[in-house]
Amino acid sequence: MANKRVDEPTGVETVGHEWDGIEELNNPLPRWWLWTFYATIVFAVGYCVAYPAWPLVEKGTEGVLGWTSRGQLAKEIQAENSRKAPLLAALSQIPVERLPQNGANMRAAIAGGQAAFKVNCVQCHGSGAAGFKGYPNLNDDDWLWGGDLKAIEYTITHGIRQPGDKQTRFSLMPAFGRDGLLTGPQIQDVVSHVRTLSRLEKPSASSRRGAAIFAEQCASCHGVDGKGSREFGAPDLADAIWLYGGDRATLTETLTNSRQGVMPAWGQRLDPVTIKMLAAYVHSLGGGEAFVEPAAATADAAAAPAGQANEPD
Amino acid sequence: MSQIETIVPARKAKPREQLYAKREPVFNKRIDGPFRRFKWLVMAVTLAIYYVTPWLRWDRGAYAPDQAVLIDLAHRRFYMFGIEIWPHEFYFVAGLLIMAGIGLFIVTSAVGRAWCGYACPQTVWTDLFQHVDRFIDGDRNARMRLHKAPWGPAKIARRTVKWAIYLAISFVTGGAWILYFADAPSLFRAFFAGDAPAVAYGTVAVLTFTTFWLGGFMREQVCVYMCPWPRIQTAMLDEKSLIVTYKQWRGEPRGSVKQAEKNPLAFGDCIDCNQCVAVCPTGIDIREGAQIGCITCALCIDACDRVMKQIGRPRGLIDYATLEDCEREAAGQPARPVWKALLHARTLIYLGVWGAIGFALLFALGTRARIDISVAQDRNPPFMMMSDGSVRNGYTIKLRNMQSRPRVMEIAMEGLPGASMWTDEMPRSAAARKIRRTLAADTVENLRTYVIAPPGAAARDFTFHLRTLDEEREEDSSEAHFDAPEATP
């Protein structure tokens, strides 16, 4: 600091710093700037007193206002919940199959269901609900247990093969090979037949032998024509959709050891309104089927399906 | 480096000079003349436009507000007489802003800081407040006396009345602003009933305060210290721009009328009466040359012309002139007419650019469609195999009806033979190549749509075509892609 000097033209002292001949003059700060600076110091002290600020060994200082980020989050969640409460109350009153009658409710349910799906369902069914091998694709129109709103809601509520839920879905596919019900060549014959059902193979001697075995062993669940049965959750074997795959090796494996898909009974974990919204969302993915009223209510069955059907003309 | 030679101990530094001079209050004198009358006119017109516009009505039918100029932030619409701007059409507003900017360049290159002198809100309100000064306190001399007088009942009374009038003007100014953002009559009633939204009261409070402070007290300091435009203007002006100039070669040396009568050849036309300084709203002396404080309001020209007339000398000692003209005149050549100065190349180029943008905007406005379709394809999954082997793709179609009436529209698929579509609001059995919908007035609608193609369909592009079915036929279309598996297993 020895080389402080005075700038001749202005008569102002320099601070002693020099960069390539450019020196800094020691002019006073503007008063408003100084006051702003002091004000920030006061603010900082006040802030440290009022809010959590200083980390200590175990935890930080708490602040006299008692504010916490968790508390704020809880408050915001509460506010959001109370904002949604009337809608959820309304949804809880409507049977799921009646949802499409009110467009606004249906849209709200779909939006809520989409959020719930992202949390609970994507792990198995994928974020686009397209499923994986063994985990059904929910976008298509092939349903093991039914694809109308009510059936979907039931499946979500009770799950598949869930202990503790008496109404859970349970399909019984025998392990034909492992349990010795069919021999290896017989299984190959049945595989041939099943593949002809879905036009993956041309009929052959093997498939004709398989057809006889199929009629005897499989038709009780899958039907004589292999179109399956939703009563037993038996897949349609004649369509283009395979849950585990339609190639010979996979079908051989399926016939030999059976398949035992599971799905949680979400009724044990989620509230009924969330399940209703999930059903609406899954139904909206494009493969959803119209709900058909039971026989007793045939009168308005024609009007009920799919809500406000928007006729093309 | 060369400026700092002597090394001295710090404590021997010379006492510092005051860095900021105290503001000299401006008591501008009343003046009349062509420029002053023009200033009155501009002031009346601009203030009338500002205060009256929100109250104009414009019938837009049952589905849109009836206010002629309305910035409806809540519904994201901007209405201006027959024009309705949607958020995605904001380029119109951007275009207008660019035109306003270039307009400022045109004005500056042609007539210098005329914007500052006549039309700038700071100038208009400052002028208004200076008239209030004159109305309450009297003209220049009376106000100077009052300024110097000690505080007493009379001064307090005058100041109170004057500031009350300032405040009333400021309140009306701030109040008019919010009327542009909501239905003016109902907001007006709600405001005084105490039912208006908090933001309305806040806005009025802020604008009342800023008008009161900037117009009533800051005045020319805003132009000199706060406004960036005078600084940018330095780059805009050149020797071909009209500016208010003191013709020094004609005026100097200054001398009184008597001195000049005695010795006519020794003195110029300026008699040093200081009238040009007295009438200046920013308190500068134009005879010191072009300077940042000059807003080119030309009141000094009015004042000087008056004096020249009284003493029987030609007008225009202080006048609008270009620097080129000044040189020419100083060299003894005759003055060029002012209109010639207006039409120099720079002005015409700006005018051309300004006009081109204006025509482009008008063209866009005249040809813009009031319907719109845009399509987003589902990406997860990109396509879906159905149980019968057909392929389905999902799309979200966004439809816009920008008219203030419901319109019947038809969406048709072009390309993708054999495919059909349905929306999630209709049964799949009703799938067709065309679907018809009625879109409510002034709405955007998202339509979840599925397109299904027969087994074995290949990936390809196709088009969603939208057209209205009313007498005012409009259409729009959006390209889309249909995804399909490489080869069906």
Coordinates of C-alpha atoms in Angstrom, one line a residue, chain B residues 15-457:
Chain B
P15 CA -9.9 17.8 -0.3
R16 CA -12.3 16.1 -2.6
E17 CA -14.5 18.1 -4.9
Q18 CA -18.3 17.7 -4.7
L19 CA -19.1 14.9 -7.2
Y20 CA -22.7 15.7 -7.6
A21 CA -24.1 19.1 -8.1
K22 CA -27.4 20.0 -6.4
R23 CA -30.3 20.2 -8.8
E24 CA -31.2 23.6 -10.0
P25 CA -35.0 23.8 -10.1
V26 CA -36.5 24.8 -13.4
F27 CA -39.1 27.6 -13.5
N28 CA -40.0 27.7 -17.2
K29 CA -41.8 30.7 -18.4
R30 CA -45.1 30.7 -20.3
I31 CA -44.7 31.1 -24.0
D32 CA -46.9 31.0 -27.0
G33 CA -46.0 30.3 -30.6
P34 CA -46.5 27.7 -33.3
F35 CA -44.3 25.0 -31.6
R36 CA -46.0 25.6 -28.2
R37 CA -49.4 25.3 -29.9
F38 CA -48.3 22.1 -31.6
K39 CA -47.1 20.8 -28.2
W40 CA -50.6 21.5 -26.8
L41 CA -52.1 19.6 -29.7
V42 CA -49.9 16.6 -29.2
M43 CA -50.5 16.6 -25.5
A44 CA -54.3 16.8 -25.9
V45 CA -54.3 14.0 -28.4
T46 CA -52.0 11.6 -26.5
L47 CA -53.7 12.2 -23.2
A48 CA -57.1 11.8 -24.8
I49 CA -56.0 8.5 -26.4
Y50 CA -54.7 7.3 -23.1
Y51 CA -57.6 8.1 -21.0
V52 CA -60.5 7.4 -23.4
T53 CA -59.4 4.2 -25.2
P54 CA -60.4 1.8 -22.4
W55 CA -63.9 3.1 -22.6
L56 CA -64.5 2.5 -26.3
R57 CA -66.8 -0.5 -27.0
W58 CA -66.6 -2.9 -29.9
D59 CA -69.3 -5.5 -30.5
R60 CA -67.8 -8.9 -30.8
G61 CA -70.9 -11.0 -30.3
A62 CA -71.9 -13.2 -27.4
Y63 CA -68.6 -15.1 -27.0
A64 CA -66.0 -12.3 -26.6
P65 CA -65.6 -9.2 -24.6
D66 CA -67.0 -5.9 -26.0
Q67 CA -64.1 -3.7 -25.1
A68 CA -62.4 -2.2 -28.1
V69 CA -58.8 -2.5 -26.7
L70 CA -58.4 -5.1 -24.1
I71 CA -55.3 -7.0 -22.9
D72 CA -56.9 -10.0 -21.3
L73 CA -54.0 -11.6 -19.5
A74 CA -56.2 -14.1 -17.6
H75 CA -57.6 -15.6 -20.8
R76 CA -54.4 -14.8 -22.8
R77 CA -56.1 -12.8 -25.5
F78 CA -55.3 -9.4 -26.9
Y79 CA -58.2 -7.5 -28.5
M80 CA -57.7 -4.4 -30.6
F81 CA -60.8 -3.3 -32.4
G82 CA -61.5 -5.9 -35.0
I83 CA -58.2 -7.8 -34.4
E84 CA -57.9 -10.6 -31.8
I85 CA -54.5 -11.9 -31.0
W86 CA -53.8 -15.3 -29.5
P87 CA -50.6 -16.1 -27.6
H88 CA -49.2 -18.1 -30.6
E89 CA -49.7 -15.0 -32.7
F90 CA -47.6 -12.8 -30.5
Y91 CA -45.4 -12.1 -33.4
F92 CA -47.9 -9.4 -34.3
V93 CA -47.2 -7.7 -31.1
A94 CA -43.5 -8.3 -31.5
G95 CA -43.8 -6.8 -35.0
L96 CA -45.6 -3.8 -33.7
L97 CA -42.9 -3.2 -31.1
I98 CA -40.2 -3.5 -33.8
M99 CA -42.2 -1.0 -35.9
A100 CA -42.4 1.3 -32.9
G101 CA -38.6 1.0 -32.5
I102 CA -37.9 1.7 -36.1
G103 CA -40.6 4.4 -36.0
L104 CA -38.5 6.1 -33.3
F105 CA -35.4 5.8 -35.6
I106 CA -37.3 7.4 -38.5
V107 CA -38.5 10.3 -36.4
T108 CA -35.0 10.7 -34.9
S109 CA -33.2 10.6 -38.3
A110 CA -35.7 13.1 -39.7
V111 CA -36.5 15.5 -37.0
G112 CA -34.1 14.6 -34.1
R113 CA -35.5 14.2 -30.7
A114 CA -39.0 15.2 -31.6
W115 CA -40.3 12.2 -29.7
C116 CA -38.7 13.4 -26.6
G117 CA -39.9 16.9 -27.1
Y118 CA -43.6 16.2 -27.8
A119 CA -44.8 12.7 -27.4
C120 CA -42.8 11.0 -24.7
P121 CA -45.0 10.3 -21.7
Q122 CA -42.4 11.8 -19.4
T123 CA -42.5 15.0 -21.4
V124 CA -46.3 15.1 -21.7
W125 CA -46.9 14.6 -17.9
T126 CA -44.0 16.9 -17.0
D127 CA -45.6 19.6 -19.2
L128 CA -49.0 19.0 -17.6
F129 CA -47.5 19.4 -14.2
Q130 CA -45.6 22.5 -15.2
H131 CA -49.0 24.0 -16.3
V132 CA -50.3 23.1 -12.8
D133 CA -47.3 25.0 -11.3
R134 CA -48.2 28.0 -13.5
F135 CA -51.9 27.8 -12.6
I136 CA -51.3 27.6 -8.9
D137 CA -48.1 29.6 -8.3
G138 CA -48.1 31.9 -11.2
D139 CA -45.5 32.3 -14.0
R140 CA -41.7 32.1 -13.7
N141 CA -40.9 35.1 -11.5
A142 CA -43.8 34.4 -9.1
R143 CA -42.6 30.8 -8.7
M144 CA -39.0 31.8 -8.2
R145 CA -40.1 34.2 -5.4
L146 CA -42.3 31.5 -3.8
H147 CA -39.4 29.0 -4.0
K148 CA -37.1 31.4 -2.1
A149 CA -39.8 32.5 0.3
P150 CA -39.7 30.9 3.8
W151 CA -42.3 28.4 4.7
G152 CA -45.5 30.1 6.0
P153 CA -49.2 29.5 5.8
A154 CA -49.5 30.9 2.3
K155 CA -46.7 28.8 0.9
I156 CA -47.9 25.7 2.7
A157 CA -51.4 26.3 1.4
R158 CA -50.2 26.7 -2.2
R159 CA -47.9 23.7 -2.0
T160 CA -50.7 21.6 -0.5
V161 CA -53.1 22.5 -3.3
K162 CA -50.5 22.0 -6.0
W163 CA -49.4 18.6 -4.7
A164 CA -53.1 17.6 -4.3
I165 CA -53.6 18.4 -7.9
Y166 CA -50.5 16.4 -8.8
L167 CA -51.8 13.5 -6.9
A168 CA -55.2 13.7 -8.5
I169 CA -53.6 13.7 -12.0
S170 CA -51.4 10.8 -11.0
F171 CA -54.2 8.8 -9.6
V172 CA -56.3 9.2 -12.8
T173 CA -53.2 8.3 -14.8
G174 CA -52.5 5.1 -12.8
G175 CA -56.3 4.3 -12.7
A176 CA -56.6 4.5 -16.5
W177 CA -53.8 2.0 -16.9
I178 CA -55.6 -0.9 -15.3
L179 CA -58.7 -0.4 -17.4
Y180 CA -56.8 -1.8 -20.3
F181 CA -56.6 -5.1 -18.6
A182 CA -60.2 -5.8 -17.7
D183 CA -63.7 -4.7 -18.6
A184 CA -63.5 -1.0 -17.9
P185 CA -66.9 -0.1 -16.5
S186 CA -67.2 -3.1 -14.2
L187 CA -63.6 -2.7 -13.0
F188 CA -64.2 1.0 -12.4
R189 CA -67.2 0.2 -10.2
A190 CA -65.4 -2.7 -8.5
F191 CA -62.4 -0.5 -7.8
F192 CA -64.4 2.1 -5.9
A193 CA -66.6 -0.5 -4.2
G194 CA -63.4 -2.1 -2.9
D195 CA -64.0 -5.4 -4.8
A196 CA -61.3 -5.1 -7.4
P197 CA -58.4 -7.6 -7.2
A198 CA -55.4 -6.7 -5.1
V199 CA -53.2 -6.4 -8.2
A200 CA -55.4 -3.6 -9.5
Y201 CA -55.0 -1.6 -6.3
G202 CA -51.3 -2.4 -6.3
T203 CA -50.8 -1.3 -9.9
V204 CA -52.7 1.9 -9.4
A205 CA -50.7 2.7 -6.2
V206 CA -47.4 2.1 -8.0
L207 CA -48.3 4.1 -11.1
T208 CA -49.8 6.9 -9.0
F209 CA -46.6 7.2 -7.1
T210 CA -44.3 7.0 -10.1
T211 CA -46.4 9.6 -12.0
F212 CA -46.4 11.9 -9.0
W213 CA -42.7 11.5 -8.4
L214 CA -41.4 11.4 -11.9
G215 CA -43.7 14.0 -13.4
G216 CA -44.0 16.2 -10.3
F217 CA -40.5 16.3 -9.0
M218 CA -37.9 14.4 -11.1
R219 CA -38.9 16.0 -14.4
E220 CA -35.9 16.8 -16.6
Q221 CA -33.7 14.6 -14.4
V222 CA -35.4 11.6 -15.9
C223 CA -34.4 12.8 -19.4
V224 CA -30.9 13.6 -18.4
Y225 CA -29.9 10.9 -15.9
M226 CA -32.4 8.0 -16.1
C227 CA -33.5 7.7 -19.7
P228 CA -31.2 5.7 -22.0
W229 CA -32.7 7.1 -25.2
P230 CA -30.7 10.4 -25.3
R231 CA -27.5 8.3 -25.2
I232 CA -28.6 5.9 -27.9
Q233 CA -29.8 9.0 -29.8
T234 CA -26.2 10.2 -30.1
A235 CA -25.7 7.3 -32.5
M236 CA -28.9 8.0 -34.4
L237 CA -28.2 11.6 -35.1
D238 CA -25.9 12.8 -37.9
E239 CA -25.1 16.0 -39.7
K240 CA -28.3 15.5 -41.8
S241 CA -30.7 15.3 -38.9
L242 CA -32.8 18.3 -37.9
I243 CA -32.0 19.6 -34.5
V244 CA -32.7 22.7 -32.6
T245 CA -29.7 24.9 -33.1
Y246 CA -28.5 28.3 -32.1
K247 CA -27.1 30.0 -35.2
Q248 CA -24.0 31.2 -33.5
W249 CA -22.4 32.9 -36.6
R250 CA -25.5 35.1 -36.8
G251 CA -26.0 35.7 -33.0
E252 CA -22.5 36.3 -31.8
P253 CA -21.1 38.5 -30.3
R254 CA -24.1 39.3 -28.2
G255 CA -25.1 42.8 -27.4
S256 CA -28.1 44.8 -26.2
V257 CA -30.4 46.6 -28.6
K258 CA -28.8 49.9 -27.6
Q259 CA -25.3 48.7 -28.1
A260 CA -26.2 47.3 -31.5
E261 CA -27.9 50.5 -32.6
K262 CA -24.7 52.4 -31.8
N263 CA -22.4 50.0 -33.5
P264 CA -24.4 47.7 -35.8
L265 CA -21.4 45.9 -37.3
A266 CA -19.8 44.9 -34.0
F267 CA -22.7 42.8 -32.7
G268 CA -24.7 39.8 -33.8
D269 CA -28.5 39.3 -33.6
C270 CA -28.5 37.8 -30.1
I271 CA -29.4 40.4 -27.5
D272 CA -28.8 38.1 -24.6
C273 CA -32.3 38.5 -23.3
N274 CA -32.2 34.9 -22.0
Q275 CA -35.8 34.2 -23.1
C276 CA -34.7 31.0 -24.7
V277 CA -33.3 29.8 -21.3
A278 CA -36.4 31.0 -19.4
V279 CA -38.9 29.0 -21.4
C280 CA -36.9 25.8 -21.6
P281 CA -38.6 23.0 -19.7
T282 CA -35.3 21.3 -19.0
G283 CA -33.6 24.5 -18.0
I284 CA -30.7 24.5 -20.5
D285 CA -29.1 27.2 -22.6
I286 CA -29.3 26.1 -26.2
R287 CA -26.7 28.7 -27.2
E288 CA -24.1 26.4 -25.7
G289 CA -24.8 24.0 -28.5
A290 CA -26.5 20.6 -28.8
Q291 CA -26.6 18.9 -25.5
I292 CA -28.2 15.9 -23.7
G293 CA -30.7 18.1 -21.8
C294 CA -32.2 19.4 -25.1
I295 CA -35.4 17.4 -25.8
T296 CA -36.0 19.4 -29.0
C297 CA -39.4 20.8 -27.9
A298 CA -38.5 24.0 -29.8
L299 CA -40.1 26.3 -27.2
C300 CA -36.9 28.3 -27.3
I301 CA -37.5 28.9 -31.0
D302 CA -41.0 30.3 -30.2
A303 CA -39.4 32.6 -27.6
C304 CA -36.5 33.8 -29.8
D305 CA -38.7 34.4 -32.8
R306 CA -40.9 36.6 -30.6
V307 CA -38.0 38.7 -29.5
M308 CA -36.6 38.9 -33.0
K309 CA -40.0 40.2 -34.2
Q310 CA -40.1 42.8 -31.5
I311 CA -36.7 44.1 -32.3
G312 CA -37.3 43.9 -36.0
R313 CA -34.8 41.2 -37.0
P314 CA -35.5 38.1 -39.0
R315 CA -36.7 35.0 -37.2
G316 CA -34.8 31.8 -36.9
L317 CA -31.8 32.8 -34.8
I318 CA -32.6 29.6 -32.9
D319 CA -34.2 27.2 -35.4
Y320 CA -34.5 23.7 -36.6
A321 CA -31.5 23.0 -38.8
T322 CA -29.2 20.3 -39.8
L323 CA -25.5 20.5 -39.1
E324 CA -24.9 20.5 -42.8
D325 CA -27.3 23.5 -43.2
C326 CA -25.5 25.3 -40.4
E327 CA -22.2 25.0 -42.2
R328 CA -23.8 26.1 -45.5
E329 CA -25.5 29.1 -43.9
A330 CA -22.4 30.0 -41.9
A331 CA -20.6 30.1 -45.2
G332 CA -23.1 32.6 -46.4
Q333 CA -25.2 30.4 -48.7
P334 CA -29.0 30.6 -48.5
A335 CA -30.9 28.3 -46.1
R336 CA -32.4 25.1 -47.5
P337 CA -36.1 24.4 -47.0
V338 CA -36.8 22.1 -44.0
W339 CA -38.6 19.4 -46.0
K340 CA -35.4 18.7 -47.9
A341 CA -33.7 17.8 -44.7
L342 CA -36.5 15.3 -43.9
L343 CA -36.0 13.3 -47.0
H344 CA -32.4 12.2 -46.7
A345 CA -31.2 8.7 -47.4
R346 CA -31.1 7.4 -43.8
T347 CA -34.7 8.5 -43.2
L348 CA -35.9 6.9 -46.4
I349 CA -34.2 3.6 -45.6
Y350 CA -35.7 3.5 -42.2
L351 CA -39.1 4.3 -43.8
G352 CA -38.6 1.5 -46.2
V353 CA -37.8 -1.1 -43.5
W354 CA -40.7 0.2 -41.4
G355 CA -43.1 0.0 -44.3
A356 CA -41.9 -3.5 -45.3
I357 CA -42.6 -4.8 -41.8
G358 CA -45.9 -3.0 -41.7
F359 CA -47.0 -4.6 -45.0
A360 CA -45.8 -8.0 -43.9
L361 CA -47.8 -7.7 -40.7
L362 CA -50.9 -6.5 -42.6
F363 CA -50.5 -9.4 -45.1
A364 CA -50.1 -11.9 -42.3
L365 CA -53.2 -10.4 -40.6
G366 CA -55.2 -10.5 -43.7
T367 CA -54.3 -14.1 -44.6
R368 CA -54.2 -15.7 -41.2
A369 CA -56.4 -18.7 -40.6
R370 CA -58.7 -18.5 -37.7
I371 CA -58.6 -22.3 -37.3
D372 CA -55.6 -24.4 -36.6
I373 CA -54.7 -28.1 -36.3
S374 CA -51.5 -29.6 -34.9
V375 CA -50.8 -33.2 -34.2
A376 CA -48.6 -34.9 -31.7
Q377 CA -48.0 -38.6 -32.1
D378 CA -47.8 -40.9 -29.1
R379 CA -44.2 -42.0 -28.6
N380 CA -44.7 -44.6 -25.9
P381 CA -45.5 -47.0 -27.4
P382 CA -45.2 -45.7 -31.0
F383 CA -47.6 -48.3 -32.3
M384 CA -49.8 -51.0 -31.0
M385 CA -50.7 -54.4 -32.4
M386 CA -54.4 -55.2 -31.9
S387 CA -55.7 -58.8 -31.4
D388 CA -56.8 -59.1 -35.1
G389 CA -53.3 -58.1 -36.2
S390 CA -54.2 -54.5 -37.2
V391 CA -51.9 -51.7 -36.2
R392 CA -53.0 -48.8 -34.1
N393 CA -51.3 -45.4 -33.5
G394 CA -52.4 -42.8 -31.0
Y395 CA -52.3 -39.1 -31.6
T396 CA -53.2 -36.0 -29.7
I397 CA -54.8 -33.6 -32.1
K398 CA -55.0 -30.0 -31.0
L399 CA -57.7 -28.0 -32.7
R400 CA -58.1 -24.2 -32.4
N401 CA -61.2 -22.2 -33.2
M402 CA -60.1 -18.6 -33.0
Q403 CA -63.4 -17.1 -34.1
S404 CA -65.9 -15.7 -31.6
R405 CA -68.5 -18.2 -32.7
P406 CA -68.9 -22.0 -32.6
R407 CA -67.8 -23.6 -35.8
V408 CA -68.5 -27.0 -37.4
M409 CA -65.3 -28.6 -38.5
E410 CA -64.3 -31.8 -40.3
I411 CA -61.1 -33.6 -39.8
A412 CA -60.2 -35.9 -42.6
M413 CA -57.3 -38.4 -43.1
E414 CA -55.4 -38.0 -46.4
G415 CA -53.2 -41.0 -47.3
L416 CA -52.9 -44.2 -45.4
P417 CA -55.4 -46.2 -47.4
G418 CA -57.6 -48.6 -45.5
A419 CA -57.0 -46.9 -42.2
S420 CA -59.7 -45.2 -40.2
M421 CA -59.8 -43.2 -37.0
W422 CA -61.8 -42.6 -33.9
T423 CA -61.5 -40.4 -30.9
D424 CA -61.7 -41.5 -27.3
E425 CA -65.1 -39.9 -27.0
M426 CA -66.7 -42.1 -29.6
P427 CA -67.2 -45.9 -29.9
R428 CA -64.5 -47.6 -31.8
S429 CA -67.2 -49.1 -34.1
A430 CA -67.8 -45.6 -35.4
A431 CA -64.3 -45.3 -36.7
A432 CA -64.2 -43.5 -40.1
R433 CA -61.9 -41.6 -42.5
K434 CA -63.6 -38.3 -41.5
I435 CA -64.9 -37.1 -38.3
R436 CA -67.0 -34.0 -37.7
R437 CA -67.0 -31.8 -34.6
T438 CA -68.5 -28.6 -33.4
L439 CA -65.8 -26.5 -31.8
A440 CA -67.0 -24.0 -29.2
A441 CA -66.2 -20.3 -29.8
D442 CA -62.7 -19.1 -28.9
T443 CA -61.4 -22.4 -27.7
V444 CA -58.5 -24.9 -28.0
E445 CA -59.5 -28.5 -27.8
N446 CA -57.3 -31.6 -27.4
L447 CA -58.6 -34.6 -29.1
R448 CA -57.3 -38.0 -28.3
T449 CA -57.4 -39.8 -31.5
Y450 CA -56.6 -43.4 -32.6
V451 CA -55.8 -44.4 -36.2
I452 CA -56.1 -48.0 -37.0
A453 CA -54.7 -49.7 -40.2
P454 CA -55.4 -53.2 -41.4
P455 CA -52.9 -56.1 -40.7
G456 CA -49.6 -55.8 -42.5
A457 CA -49.7 -51.9 -42.7

